[in-house]
Every structure is written in structure tokens, then in C-alpha cells.
PDB file with SEQRES, HELIX, SHEET and CRYST1 records, atoms N, CA, C and O in Angstrom:
SEQRES   1 A   70  MET LYS VAL ILE ILE PHE SER HIS GLU SER ASP LEU ASP          
SEQRES   2 A   70  GLY VAL PHE SER ALA ALA ILE GLY LEU ILE ARG TYR PRO          
SEQRES   3 A   70  GLN ALA ARG LEU VAL PHE LEU ASN TYR GLY ALA GLU SER          
SEQRES   4 A   70  PHE ILE LYS MET ARG GLY PHE VAL GLU SER ALA THR ARG          
SEQRES   5 A   70  SER SER GLN GLU LYS GLY ILE ILE VAL ILE SER ASP LEU          
SEQRES   6 A   70  GLY LEU GLY SER ASP                                          
HELIX    1 AA1 LEU A   12  ARG A   24  1                                  13    
HELIX    2 AA2 ALA A   37  SER A   53  1                                  17    
SHEET    1 AA1 3 ARG A  29  LEU A  33  0                                        
SHEET    2 AA1 3 LYS A   2  HIS A   8  1                                        
SHEET    3 AA1 3 GLY A  58  SER A  63  1                                        
CRYST1    1.000    1.000    1.000  90.00  90.00  90.00 P 1           1          
ATOM      1  N   MET A   1      12.630  -8.951  -5.075  1.00  0.00           N  
ATOM      2  CA  MET A   1      12.410  -7.586  -4.678  1.00  0.00           C  
ATOM      3  C   MET A   1      11.110  -7.513  -3.882  1.00  0.00           C  
ATOM      4  O   MET A   1      10.089  -8.078  -4.273  1.00  0.00           O  
ATOM      5  N   LYS A   2      11.173  -6.805  -2.758  1.00  0.00           N  
ATOM      6  CA  LYS A   2       9.971  -6.599  -1.951  1.00  0.00           C  
ATOM      7  C   LYS A   2       9.094  -5.528  -2.578  1.00  0.00           C  
ATOM      8  O   LYS A   2       9.573  -4.481  -3.011  1.00  0.00           O  
ATOM      9  N   VAL A   3       7.794  -5.816  -2.616  1.00  0.00           N  
ATOM     10  CA  VAL A   3       6.827  -4.858  -3.133  1.00  0.00           C  
ATOM     11  C   VAL A   3       5.660  -4.804  -2.158  1.00  0.00           C  
ATOM     12  O   VAL A   3       5.126  -5.840  -1.760  1.00  0.00           O  
ATOM     13  N   ILE A   4       5.267  -3.595  -1.776  1.00  0.00           N  
ATOM     14  CA  ILE A   4       4.087  -3.401  -0.933  1.00  0.00           C  
ATOM     15  C   ILE A   4       3.133  -2.488  -1.687  1.00  0.00           C  
ATOM     16  O   ILE A   4       3.525  -1.426  -2.170  1.00  0.00           O  
ATOM     17  N   ILE A   5       1.869  -2.915  -1.782  1.00  0.00           N  
ATOM     18  CA  ILE A   5       0.835  -2.112  -2.424  1.00  0.00           C  
ATOM     19  C   ILE A   5      -0.138  -1.648  -1.353  1.00  0.00           C  
ATOM     20  O   ILE A   5      -0.700  -2.462  -0.620  1.00  0.00           O  
ATOM     21  N   PHE A   6      -0.337  -0.341  -1.265  1.00  0.00           N  
ATOM     22  CA  PHE A   6      -1.321   0.247  -0.358  1.00  0.00           C  
ATOM     23  C   PHE A   6      -2.460   0.798  -1.202  1.00  0.00           C  
ATOM     24  O   PHE A   6      -2.227   1.510  -2.178  1.00  0.00           O  
ATOM     25  N   SER A   7      -3.698   0.467  -0.825  1.00  0.00           N  
ATOM     26  CA  SER A   7      -4.836   0.966  -1.580  1.00  0.00           C  
ATOM     27  C   SER A   7      -6.029   1.174  -0.660  1.00  0.00           C  
ATOM     28  O   SER A   7      -6.039   0.721   0.485  1.00  0.00           O  
ATOM     29  N   HIS A   8      -7.025   1.863  -1.181  1.00  0.00           N  
ATOM     30  CA  HIS A   8      -8.238   2.179  -0.421  1.00  0.00           C  
ATOM     31  C   HIS A   8      -9.151   0.967  -0.363  1.00  0.00           C  
ATOM     32  O   HIS A   8      -9.366   0.298  -1.374  1.00  0.00           O  
ATOM     33  N   GLU A   9      -9.690   0.680   0.823  1.00  0.00           N  
ATOM     34  CA  GLU A   9     -10.459  -0.541   1.037  1.00  0.00           C  
ATOM     35  C   GLU A   9     -11.954  -0.406   0.812  1.00  0.00           C  
ATOM     36  O   GLU A   9     -12.642  -1.423   0.728  1.00  0.00           O  
ATOM     37  N   SER A  10     -12.479   0.789   0.711  1.00  0.00           N  
ATOM     38  CA  SER A  10     -13.931   0.960   0.791  1.00  0.00           C  
ATOM     39  C   SER A  10     -14.637   1.272  -0.523  1.00  0.00           C  
ATOM     40  O   SER A  10     -15.826   1.591  -0.516  1.00  0.00           O  
ATOM     41  N   ASP A  11     -13.938   1.187  -1.642  1.00  0.00           N  
ATOM     42  CA  ASP A  11     -14.630   1.433  -2.905  1.00  0.00           C  
ATOM     43  C   ASP A  11     -13.990   0.626  -4.030  1.00  0.00           C  
ATOM     44  O   ASP A  11     -12.868   0.135  -3.906  1.00  0.00           O  
ATOM     45  N   LEU A  12     -14.726   0.503  -5.121  1.00  0.00           N  
ATOM     46  CA  LEU A  12     -14.261  -0.340  -6.221  1.00  0.00           C  
ATOM     47  C   LEU A  12     -13.005   0.175  -6.894  1.00  0.00           C  
ATOM     48  O   LEU A  12     -12.171  -0.624  -7.320  1.00  0.00           O  
ATOM     49  N   ASP A  13     -12.842   1.493  -7.002  1.00  0.00           N  
ATOM     50  CA  ASP A  13     -11.632   1.966  -7.667  1.00  0.00           C  
ATOM     51  C   ASP A  13     -10.382   1.646  -6.856  1.00  0.00           C  
ATOM     52  O   ASP A  13      -9.314   1.438  -7.433  1.00  0.00           O  
ATOM     53  N   GLY A  14     -10.494   1.604  -5.534  1.00  0.00           N  
ATOM     54  CA  GLY A  14      -9.366   1.187  -4.710  1.00  0.00           C  
ATOM     55  C   GLY A  14      -9.045  -0.287  -4.882  1.00  0.00           C  
ATOM     56  O   GLY A  14      -7.879  -0.671  -4.964  1.00  0.00           O  
ATOM     57  N   VAL A  15     -10.091  -1.115  -4.936  1.00  0.00           N  
ATOM     58  CA  VAL A  15      -9.907  -2.561  -5.121  1.00  0.00           C  
ATOM     59  C   VAL A  15      -9.329  -2.844  -6.511  1.00  0.00           C  
ATOM     60  O   VAL A  15      -8.407  -3.648  -6.650  1.00  0.00           O  
ATOM     61  N   PHE A  16      -9.872  -2.180  -7.538  1.00  0.00           N  
ATOM     62  CA  PHE A  16      -9.365  -2.396  -8.892  1.00  0.00           C  
ATOM     63  C   PHE A  16      -7.943  -1.866  -9.049  1.00  0.00           C  
ATOM     64  O   PHE A  16      -7.137  -2.465  -9.762  1.00  0.00           O  
ATOM     65  N   SER A  17      -7.628  -0.766  -8.403  1.00  0.00           N  
ATOM     66  CA  SER A  17      -6.257  -0.251  -8.433  1.00  0.00           C  
ATOM     67  C   SER A  17      -5.293  -1.264  -7.833  1.00  0.00           C  
ATOM     68  O   SER A  17      -4.207  -1.496  -8.366  1.00  0.00           O  
ATOM     69  N   ALA A  18      -5.697  -1.861  -6.726  1.00  0.00           N  
ATOM     70  CA  ALA A  18      -4.865  -2.888  -6.095  1.00  0.00           C  
ATOM     71  C   ALA A  18      -4.714  -4.095  -7.015  1.00  0.00           C  
ATOM     72  O   ALA A  18      -3.631  -4.673  -7.107  1.00  0.00           O  
ATOM     73  N   ALA A  19      -5.793  -4.481  -7.697  1.00  0.00           N  
ATOM     74  CA  ALA A  19      -5.741  -5.624  -8.611  1.00  0.00           C  
ATOM     75  C   ALA A  19      -4.765  -5.369  -9.760  1.00  0.00           C  
ATOM     76  O   ALA A  19      -4.026  -6.268 -10.160  1.00  0.00           O  
ATOM     77  N   ILE A  20      -4.764  -4.153 -10.284  1.00  0.00           N  
ATOM     78  CA  ILE A  20      -3.815  -3.811 -11.348  1.00  0.00           C  
ATOM     79  C   ILE A  20      -2.386  -3.913 -10.825  1.00  0.00           C  
ATOM     80  O   ILE A  20      -1.502  -4.419 -11.517  1.00  0.00           O  
ATOM     81  N   GLY A  21      -2.161  -3.430  -9.602  1.00  0.00           N  
ATOM     82  CA  GLY A  21      -0.839  -3.550  -8.994  1.00  0.00           C  
ATOM     83  C   GLY A  21      -0.412  -4.997  -8.837  1.00  0.00           C  
ATOM     84  O   GLY A  21       0.752  -5.331  -9.059  1.00  0.00           O  
ATOM     85  N   LEU A  22      -1.353  -5.866  -8.452  1.00  0.00           N  
ATOM     86  CA  LEU A  22      -1.031  -7.288  -8.283  1.00  0.00           C  
ATOM     87  C   LEU A  22      -0.777  -7.989  -9.615  1.00  0.00           C  
ATOM     88  O   LEU A  22      -0.018  -8.957  -9.670  1.00  0.00           O  
ATOM     89  N   ILE A  23      -1.400  -7.512 -10.679  1.00  0.00           N  
ATOM     90  CA  ILE A  23      -1.096  -8.078 -11.997  1.00  0.00           C  
ATOM     91  C   ILE A  23       0.368  -7.807 -12.339  1.00  0.00           C  
ATOM     92  O   ILE A  23       1.064  -8.681 -12.855  1.00  0.00           O  
ATOM     93  N   ARG A  24       0.825  -6.601 -12.051  1.00  0.00           N  
ATOM     94  CA  ARG A  24       2.218  -6.235 -12.351  1.00  0.00           C  
ATOM     95  C   ARG A  24       3.195  -6.846 -11.358  1.00  0.00           C  
ATOM     96  O   ARG A  24       4.287  -7.266 -11.741  1.00  0.00           O  
ATOM     97  N   TYR A  25       2.814  -6.899 -10.087  1.00  0.00           N  
ATOM     98  CA  TYR A  25       3.687  -7.414  -9.026  1.00  0.00           C  
ATOM     99  C   TYR A  25       2.943  -8.500  -8.248  1.00  0.00           C  
ATOM    100  O   TYR A  25       2.477  -8.235  -7.139  1.00  0.00           O  
ATOM    101  N   PRO A  26       2.818  -9.712  -8.792  1.00  0.00           N  
ATOM    102  CA  PRO A  26       2.032 -10.758  -8.122  1.00  0.00           C  
ATOM    103  C   PRO A  26       2.602 -11.186  -6.766  1.00  0.00           C  
ATOM    104  O   PRO A  26       1.883 -11.765  -5.952  1.00  0.00           O  
ATOM    105  N   GLN A  27       3.863 -10.912  -6.521  1.00  0.00           N  
ATOM    106  CA  GLN A  27       4.492 -11.281  -5.255  1.00  0.00           C  
ATOM    107  C   GLN A  27       4.282 -10.232  -4.167  1.00  0.00           C  
ATOM    108  O   GLN A  27       4.750 -10.406  -3.042  1.00  0.00           O  
ATOM    109  N   ALA A  28       3.593  -9.164  -4.486  1.00  0.00           N  
ATOM    110  CA  ALA A  28       3.465  -8.023  -3.569  1.00  0.00           C  
ATOM    111  C   ALA A  28       2.642  -8.359  -2.335  1.00  0.00           C  
ATOM    112  O   ALA A  28       1.763  -9.220  -2.354  1.00  0.00           O  
ATOM    113  N   ARG A  29       2.958  -7.654  -1.275  1.00  0.00           N  
ATOM    114  CA  ARG A  29       2.124  -7.671  -0.074  1.00  0.00           C  
ATOM    115  C   ARG A  29       1.089  -6.565  -0.258  1.00  0.00           C  
ATOM    116  O   ARG A  29       1.437  -5.426  -0.570  1.00  0.00           O  
ATOM    117  N   LEU A  30      -0.168  -6.902  -0.065  1.00  0.00           N  
ATOM    118  CA  LEU A  30      -1.259  -5.960  -0.290  1.00  0.00           C  
ATOM    119  C   LEU A  30      -1.839  -5.506   1.041  1.00  0.00           C  
ATOM    120  O   LEU A  30      -2.177  -6.326   1.895  1.00  0.00           O  
ATOM    121  N   VAL A  31      -1.951  -4.187   1.210  1.00  0.00           N  
ATOM    122  CA  VAL A  31      -2.492  -3.610   2.435  1.00  0.00           C  
ATOM    123  C   VAL A  31      -3.604  -2.636   2.057  1.00  0.00           C  
ATOM    124  O   VAL A  31      -3.377  -1.681   1.314  1.00  0.00           O  
ATOM    125  N   PHE A  32      -4.809  -2.887   2.574  1.00  0.00           N  
ATOM    126  CA  PHE A  32      -5.929  -1.977   2.345  1.00  0.00           C  
ATOM    127  C   PHE A  32      -6.080  -1.044   3.540  1.00  0.00           C  
ATOM    128  O   PHE A  32      -6.041  -1.483   4.690  1.00  0.00           O  
ATOM    129  N   LEU A  33      -6.252   0.246   3.261  1.00  0.00           N  
ATOM    130  CA  LEU A  33      -6.406   1.268   4.290  1.00  0.00           C  
ATOM    131  C   LEU A  33      -7.571   2.185   3.925  1.00  0.00           C  
ATOM    132  O   LEU A  33      -8.118   2.098   2.825  1.00  0.00           O  
ATOM    133  N   ASN A  34      -7.941   3.053   4.841  1.00  0.00           N  
ATOM    134  CA  ASN A  34      -8.940   4.085   4.589  1.00  0.00           C  
ATOM    135  C   ASN A  34      -8.241   5.401   4.290  1.00  0.00           C  
ATOM    136  O   ASN A  34      -7.015   5.490   4.351  1.00  0.00           O  
ATOM    137  N   TYR A  35      -9.022   6.417   3.967  1.00  0.00           N  
ATOM    138  CA  TYR A  35      -8.481   7.759   3.777  1.00  0.00           C  
ATOM    139  C   TYR A  35      -8.104   8.358   5.130  1.00  0.00           C  
ATOM    140  O   TYR A  35      -8.563   7.896   6.175  1.00  0.00           O  
ATOM    141  N   GLY A  36      -7.272   9.381   5.098  1.00  0.00           N  
ATOM    142  CA  GLY A  36      -6.946  10.139   6.294  1.00  0.00           C  
ATOM    143  C   GLY A  36      -5.515   9.970   6.750  1.00  0.00           C  
ATOM    144  O   GLY A  36      -4.830   9.014   6.386  1.00  0.00           O  
ATOM    145  N   ALA A  37      -5.083  10.920   7.555  1.00  0.00           N  
ATOM    146  CA  ALA A  37      -3.705  10.947   8.048  1.00  0.00           C  
ATOM    147  C   ALA A  37      -3.377   9.726   8.895  1.00  0.00           C  
ATOM    148  O   ALA A  37      -2.244   9.246   8.870  1.00  0.00           O  
ATOM    149  N   GLU A  38      -4.350   9.217   9.643  1.00  0.00           N  
ATOM    150  CA  GLU A  38      -4.106   8.045  10.495  1.00  0.00           C  
ATOM    151  C   GLU A  38      -3.672   6.830   9.663  1.00  0.00           C  
ATOM    152  O   GLU A  38      -2.820   6.051  10.092  1.00  0.00           O  
ATOM    153  N   SER A  39      -4.251   6.678   8.494  1.00  0.00           N  
ATOM    154  CA  SER A  39      -3.867   5.567   7.623  1.00  0.00           C  
ATOM    155  C   SER A  39      -2.438   5.723   7.116  1.00  0.00           C  
ATOM    156  O   SER A  39      -1.726   4.734   6.939  1.00  0.00           O  
ATOM    157  N   PHE A  40      -2.016   6.972   6.881  1.00  0.00           N  
ATOM    158  CA  PHE A  40      -0.647   7.191   6.440  1.00  0.00           C  
ATOM    159  C   PHE A  40       0.343   6.900   7.568  1.00  0.00           C  
ATOM    160  O   PHE A  40       1.478   6.505   7.302  1.00  0.00           O  
ATOM    161  N   ILE A  41      -0.064   7.084   8.797  1.00  0.00           N  
ATOM    162  CA  ILE A  41       0.779   6.705   9.935  1.00  0.00           C  
ATOM    163  C   ILE A  41       0.920   5.187   9.981  1.00  0.00           C  
ATOM    164  O   ILE A  41       2.013   4.675  10.221  1.00  0.00           O  
ATOM    165  N   LYS A  42      -0.180   4.458   9.752  1.00  0.00           N  
ATOM    166  CA  LYS A  42      -0.114   2.992   9.680  1.00  0.00           C  
ATOM    167  C   LYS A  42       0.790   2.555   8.532  1.00  0.00           C  
ATOM    168  O   LYS A  42       1.583   1.623   8.670  1.00  0.00           O  
ATOM    169  N   MET A  43       0.661   3.239   7.400  1.00  0.00           N  
ATOM    170  CA  MET A  43       1.482   2.916   6.238  1.00  0.00           C  
ATOM    171  C   MET A  43       2.964   3.065   6.574  1.00  0.00           C  
ATOM    172  O   MET A  43       3.785   2.230   6.194  1.00  0.00           O  
ATOM    173  N   ARG A  44       3.290   4.126   7.284  1.00  0.00           N  
ATOM    174  CA  ARG A  44       4.678   4.352   7.691  1.00  0.00           C  
ATOM    175  C   ARG A  44       5.192   3.179   8.516  1.00  0.00           C  
ATOM    176  O   ARG A  44       6.334   2.753   8.347  1.00  0.00           O  
ATOM    177  N   GLY A  45       4.352   2.656   9.408  1.00  0.00           N  
ATOM    178  CA  GLY A  45       4.746   1.506  10.215  1.00  0.00           C  
ATOM    179  C   GLY A  45       5.057   0.285   9.365  1.00  0.00           C  
ATOM    180  O   GLY A  45       6.038  -0.415   9.618  1.00  0.00           O  
ATOM    181  N   PHE A  46       4.225   0.023   8.356  1.00  0.00           N  
ATOM    182  CA  PHE A  46       4.485  -1.102   7.452  1.00  0.00           C  
ATOM    183  C   PHE A  46       5.811  -0.921   6.721  1.00  0.00           C  
ATOM    184  O   PHE A  46       6.600  -1.860   6.612  1.00  0.00           O  
ATOM    185  N   VAL A  47       6.053   0.284   6.223  1.00  0.00           N  
ATOM    186  CA  VAL A  47       7.273   0.549   5.468  1.00  0.00           C  
ATOM    187  C   VAL A  47       8.499   0.436   6.372  1.00  0.00           C  
ATOM    188  O   VAL A  47       9.499  -0.169   5.983  1.00  0.00           O  
ATOM    189  N   GLU A  48       8.433   1.006   7.563  1.00  0.00           N  
ATOM    190  CA  GLU A  48       9.563   0.912   8.488  1.00  0.00           C  
ATOM    191  C   GLU A  48       9.851  -0.533   8.852  1.00  0.00           C  
ATOM    192  O   GLU A  48      11.013  -0.933   8.924  1.00  0.00           O  
ATOM    193  N   SER A  49       8.817  -1.317   9.081  1.00  0.00           N  
ATOM    194  CA  SER A  49       8.998  -2.729   9.410  1.00  0.00           C  
ATOM    195  C   SER A  49       9.662  -3.479   8.258  1.00  0.00           C  
ATOM    196  O   SER A  49      10.561  -4.290   8.481  1.00  0.00           O  
ATOM    197  N   ALA A  50       9.228  -3.216   7.044  1.00  0.00           N  
ATOM    198  CA  ALA A  50       9.796  -3.895   5.878  1.00  0.00           C  
ATOM    199  C   ALA A  50      11.253  -3.517   5.659  1.00  0.00           C  
ATOM    200  O   ALA A  50      12.060  -4.364   5.276  1.00  0.00           O  
ATOM    201  N   THR A  51      11.600  -2.259   5.897  1.00  0.00           N  
ATOM    202  CA  THR A  51      12.977  -1.836   5.673  1.00  0.00           C  
ATOM    203  C   THR A  51      13.904  -2.291   6.793  1.00  0.00           C  
ATOM    204  O   THR A  51      15.102  -2.471   6.574  1.00  0.00           O  
ATOM    205  N   ARG A  52      13.361  -2.478   7.985  1.00  0.00           N  
ATOM    206  CA  ARG A  52      14.171  -2.988   9.092  1.00  0.00           C  
ATOM    207  C   ARG A  52      14.549  -4.446   8.875  1.00  0.00           C  
ATOM    208  O   ARG A  52      15.652  -4.864   9.228  1.00  0.00           O  
ATOM    209  N   SER A  53      13.636  -5.222   8.294  1.00  0.00           N  
ATOM    210  CA  SER A  53      13.853  -6.660   8.175  1.00  0.00           C  
ATOM    211  C   SER A  53      14.726  -7.038   6.985  1.00  0.00           C  
ATOM    212  O   SER A  53      15.128  -8.196   6.872  1.00  0.00           O  
ATOM    213  N   SER A  54      15.030  -6.098   6.094  1.00  0.00           N  
ATOM    214  CA  SER A  54      15.809  -6.432   4.907  1.00  0.00           C  
ATOM    215  C   SER A  54      16.498  -5.194   4.349  1.00  0.00           C  
ATOM    216  O   SER A  54      15.952  -4.092   4.385  1.00  0.00           O  
ATOM    217  N   GLN A  55      17.698  -5.396   3.837  1.00  0.00           N  
ATOM    218  CA  GLN A  55      18.418  -4.319   3.161  1.00  0.00           C  
ATOM    219  C   GLN A  55      18.121  -4.308   1.664  1.00  0.00           C  
ATOM    220  O   GLN A  55      18.604  -3.443   0.933  1.00  0.00           O  
ATOM    221  N   GLU A  56      17.324  -5.274   1.215  1.00  0.00           N  
ATOM    222  CA  GLU A  56      16.961  -5.396  -0.192  1.00  0.00           C  
ATOM    223  C   GLU A  56      16.151  -4.178  -0.652  1.00  0.00           C  
ATOM    224  O   GLU A  56      15.300  -3.675   0.083  1.00  0.00           O  
ATOM    225  N   LYS A  57      16.422  -3.718  -1.862  1.00  0.00           N  
ATOM    226  CA  LYS A  57      15.635  -2.616  -2.419  1.00  0.00           C  
ATOM    227  C   LYS A  57      14.230  -3.103  -2.717  1.00  0.00           C  
ATOM    228  O   LYS A  57      14.011  -4.293  -2.942  1.00  0.00           O  
ATOM    229  N   GLY A  58      13.277  -2.178  -2.719  1.00  0.00           N  
ATOM    230  CA  GLY A  58      11.904  -2.564  -2.972  1.00  0.00           C  
ATOM    231  C   GLY A  58      11.110  -1.451  -3.624  1.00  0.00           C  
ATOM    232  O   GLY A  58      11.633  -0.388  -3.957  1.00  0.00           O  
ATOM    233  N   ILE A  59       9.828  -1.733  -3.793  1.00  0.00           N  
ATOM    234  CA  ILE A  59       8.907  -0.796  -4.425  1.00  0.00           C  
ATOM    235  C   ILE A  59       7.695  -0.622  -3.528  1.00  0.00           C  
ATOM    236  O   ILE A  59       7.180  -1.588  -2.964  1.00  0.00           O  
ATOM    237  N   ILE A  60       7.247   0.616  -3.401  1.00  0.00           N  
ATOM    238  CA  ILE A  60       6.007   0.918  -2.685  1.00  0.00           C  
ATOM    239  C   ILE A  60       5.039   1.531  -3.691  1.00  0.00           C  
ATOM    240  O   ILE A  60       5.362   2.510  -4.364  1.00  0.00           O  
ATOM    241  N   VAL A  61       3.849   0.942  -3.784  1.00  0.00           N  
ATOM    242  CA  VAL A  61       2.808   1.445  -4.674  1.00  0.00           C  
ATOM    243  C   VAL A  61       1.678   1.976  -3.798  1.00  0.00           C  
ATOM    244  O   VAL A  61       1.159   1.251  -2.949  1.00  0.00           O  
ATOM    245  N   ILE A  62       1.295   3.234  -3.999  1.00  0.00           N  
ATOM    246  CA  ILE A  62       0.186   3.839  -3.257  1.00  0.00           C  
ATOM    247  C   ILE A  62      -0.883   4.212  -4.274  1.00  0.00           C  
ATOM    248  O   ILE A  62      -0.643   5.012  -5.179  1.00  0.00           O  
ATOM    249  N   SER A  63      -2.074   3.621  -4.115  1.00  0.00           N  
ATOM    250  CA  SER A  63      -3.139   3.894  -5.082  1.00  0.00           C  
ATOM    251  C   SER A  63      -4.434   4.255  -4.375  1.00  0.00           C  
ATOM    252  O   SER A  63      -4.805   3.638  -3.377  1.00  0.00           O  
ATOM    253  N   ASP A  64      -5.106   5.246  -4.896  1.00  0.00           N  
ATOM    254  CA  ASP A  64      -6.432   5.657  -4.442  1.00  0.00           C  
ATOM    255  C   ASP A  64      -6.486   5.987  -2.949  1.00  0.00           C  
ATOM    256  O   ASP A  64      -7.449   5.630  -2.270  1.00  0.00           O  
ATOM    257  N   LEU A  65      -5.470   6.659  -2.443  1.00  0.00           N  
ATOM    258  CA  LEU A  65      -5.463   7.089  -1.041  1.00  0.00           C  
ATOM    259  C   LEU A  65      -5.188   8.587  -0.982  1.00  0.00           C  
ATOM    260  O   LEU A  65      -4.452   9.129  -1.806  1.00  0.00           O  
ATOM    261  N   GLY A  66      -5.784   9.240  -0.006  1.00  0.00           N  
ATOM    262  CA  GLY A  66      -5.556  10.660   0.191  1.00  0.00           C  
ATOM    263  C   GLY A  66      -5.529  11.004   1.665  1.00  0.00           C  
ATOM    264  O   GLY A  66      -5.995  10.231   2.501  1.00  0.00           O  
ATOM    265  N   LEU A  67      -4.987  12.155   1.978  1.00  0.00           N  
ATOM    266  CA  LEU A  67      -4.894  12.576   3.376  1.00  0.00           C  
ATOM    267  C   LEU A  67      -6.224  13.018   3.956  1.00  0.00           C  
ATOM    268  O   LEU A  67      -6.418  12.951   5.170  1.00  0.00           O  
ATOM    269  N   GLY A  68      -7.148  13.472   3.110  1.00  0.00           N  
ATOM    270  CA  GLY A  68      -8.456  13.904   3.594  1.00  0.00           C  
ATOM    271  C   GLY A  68      -9.259  12.736   4.141  1.00  0.00           C  
ATOM    272  O   GLY A  68      -9.024  11.588   3.762  1.00  0.00           O  
ATOM    273  N   SER A  69     -10.198  13.018   5.023  1.00  0.00           N  
ATOM    274  CA  SER A  69     -10.973  11.947   5.655  1.00  0.00           C  
ATOM    275  C   SER A  69     -12.085  11.417   4.764  1.00  0.00           C  
ATOM    276  O   SER A  69     -12.720  10.423   5.116  1.00  0.00           O  
ATOM    277  N   ASP A  70     -12.338  12.032   3.644  1.00  0.00           N  
ATOM    278  CA  ASP A  70     -13.369  11.519   2.737  1.00  0.00           C  
ATOM    279  C   ASP A  70     -12.818  11.435   1.364  1.00  0.00           C  
ATOM    280  O   ASP A  70     -13.522  11.026   0.440  1.00  0.00           O  
TER     281      ASP A  70                                                      
END                                                                             
């Protein structure tokens, strides 16, 4: 099963959130992003790319991210 973890790159709670996700899903692809709408647009690109390349079901984990710029 494909698993993608998206988390915040600039603080410890984002890094630790990602680490917890990797403990549960060690095979996951990990992507660090910043806050803001632009990061969610990048996230959409990752998800679309993953779904285009496979019909396999998967899991998306989003941790410590928000639409606001701070």
C-alpha cells in the first residue's frame, strides 16, 4: 500500500509528527512542506502524481500543516 506523509518542515512538532507517522508506516514517502496555500498546491501535485502511477489504494497522512502563512 502506498503511503505519503506530509508534515511541517520548520519546527520540532512537525518533525516529530512525521517520525510518529514513519513508525506506523515505515514504507511511507515523507514530504516536508511549509504552511500556506502554496504548500497545499504542491501537496496536490504529489497526490495526483501518486494516483496516476498506480491504481493501488493508499493512505495520505497530513500532520502539523495549516492554510495560514504562519
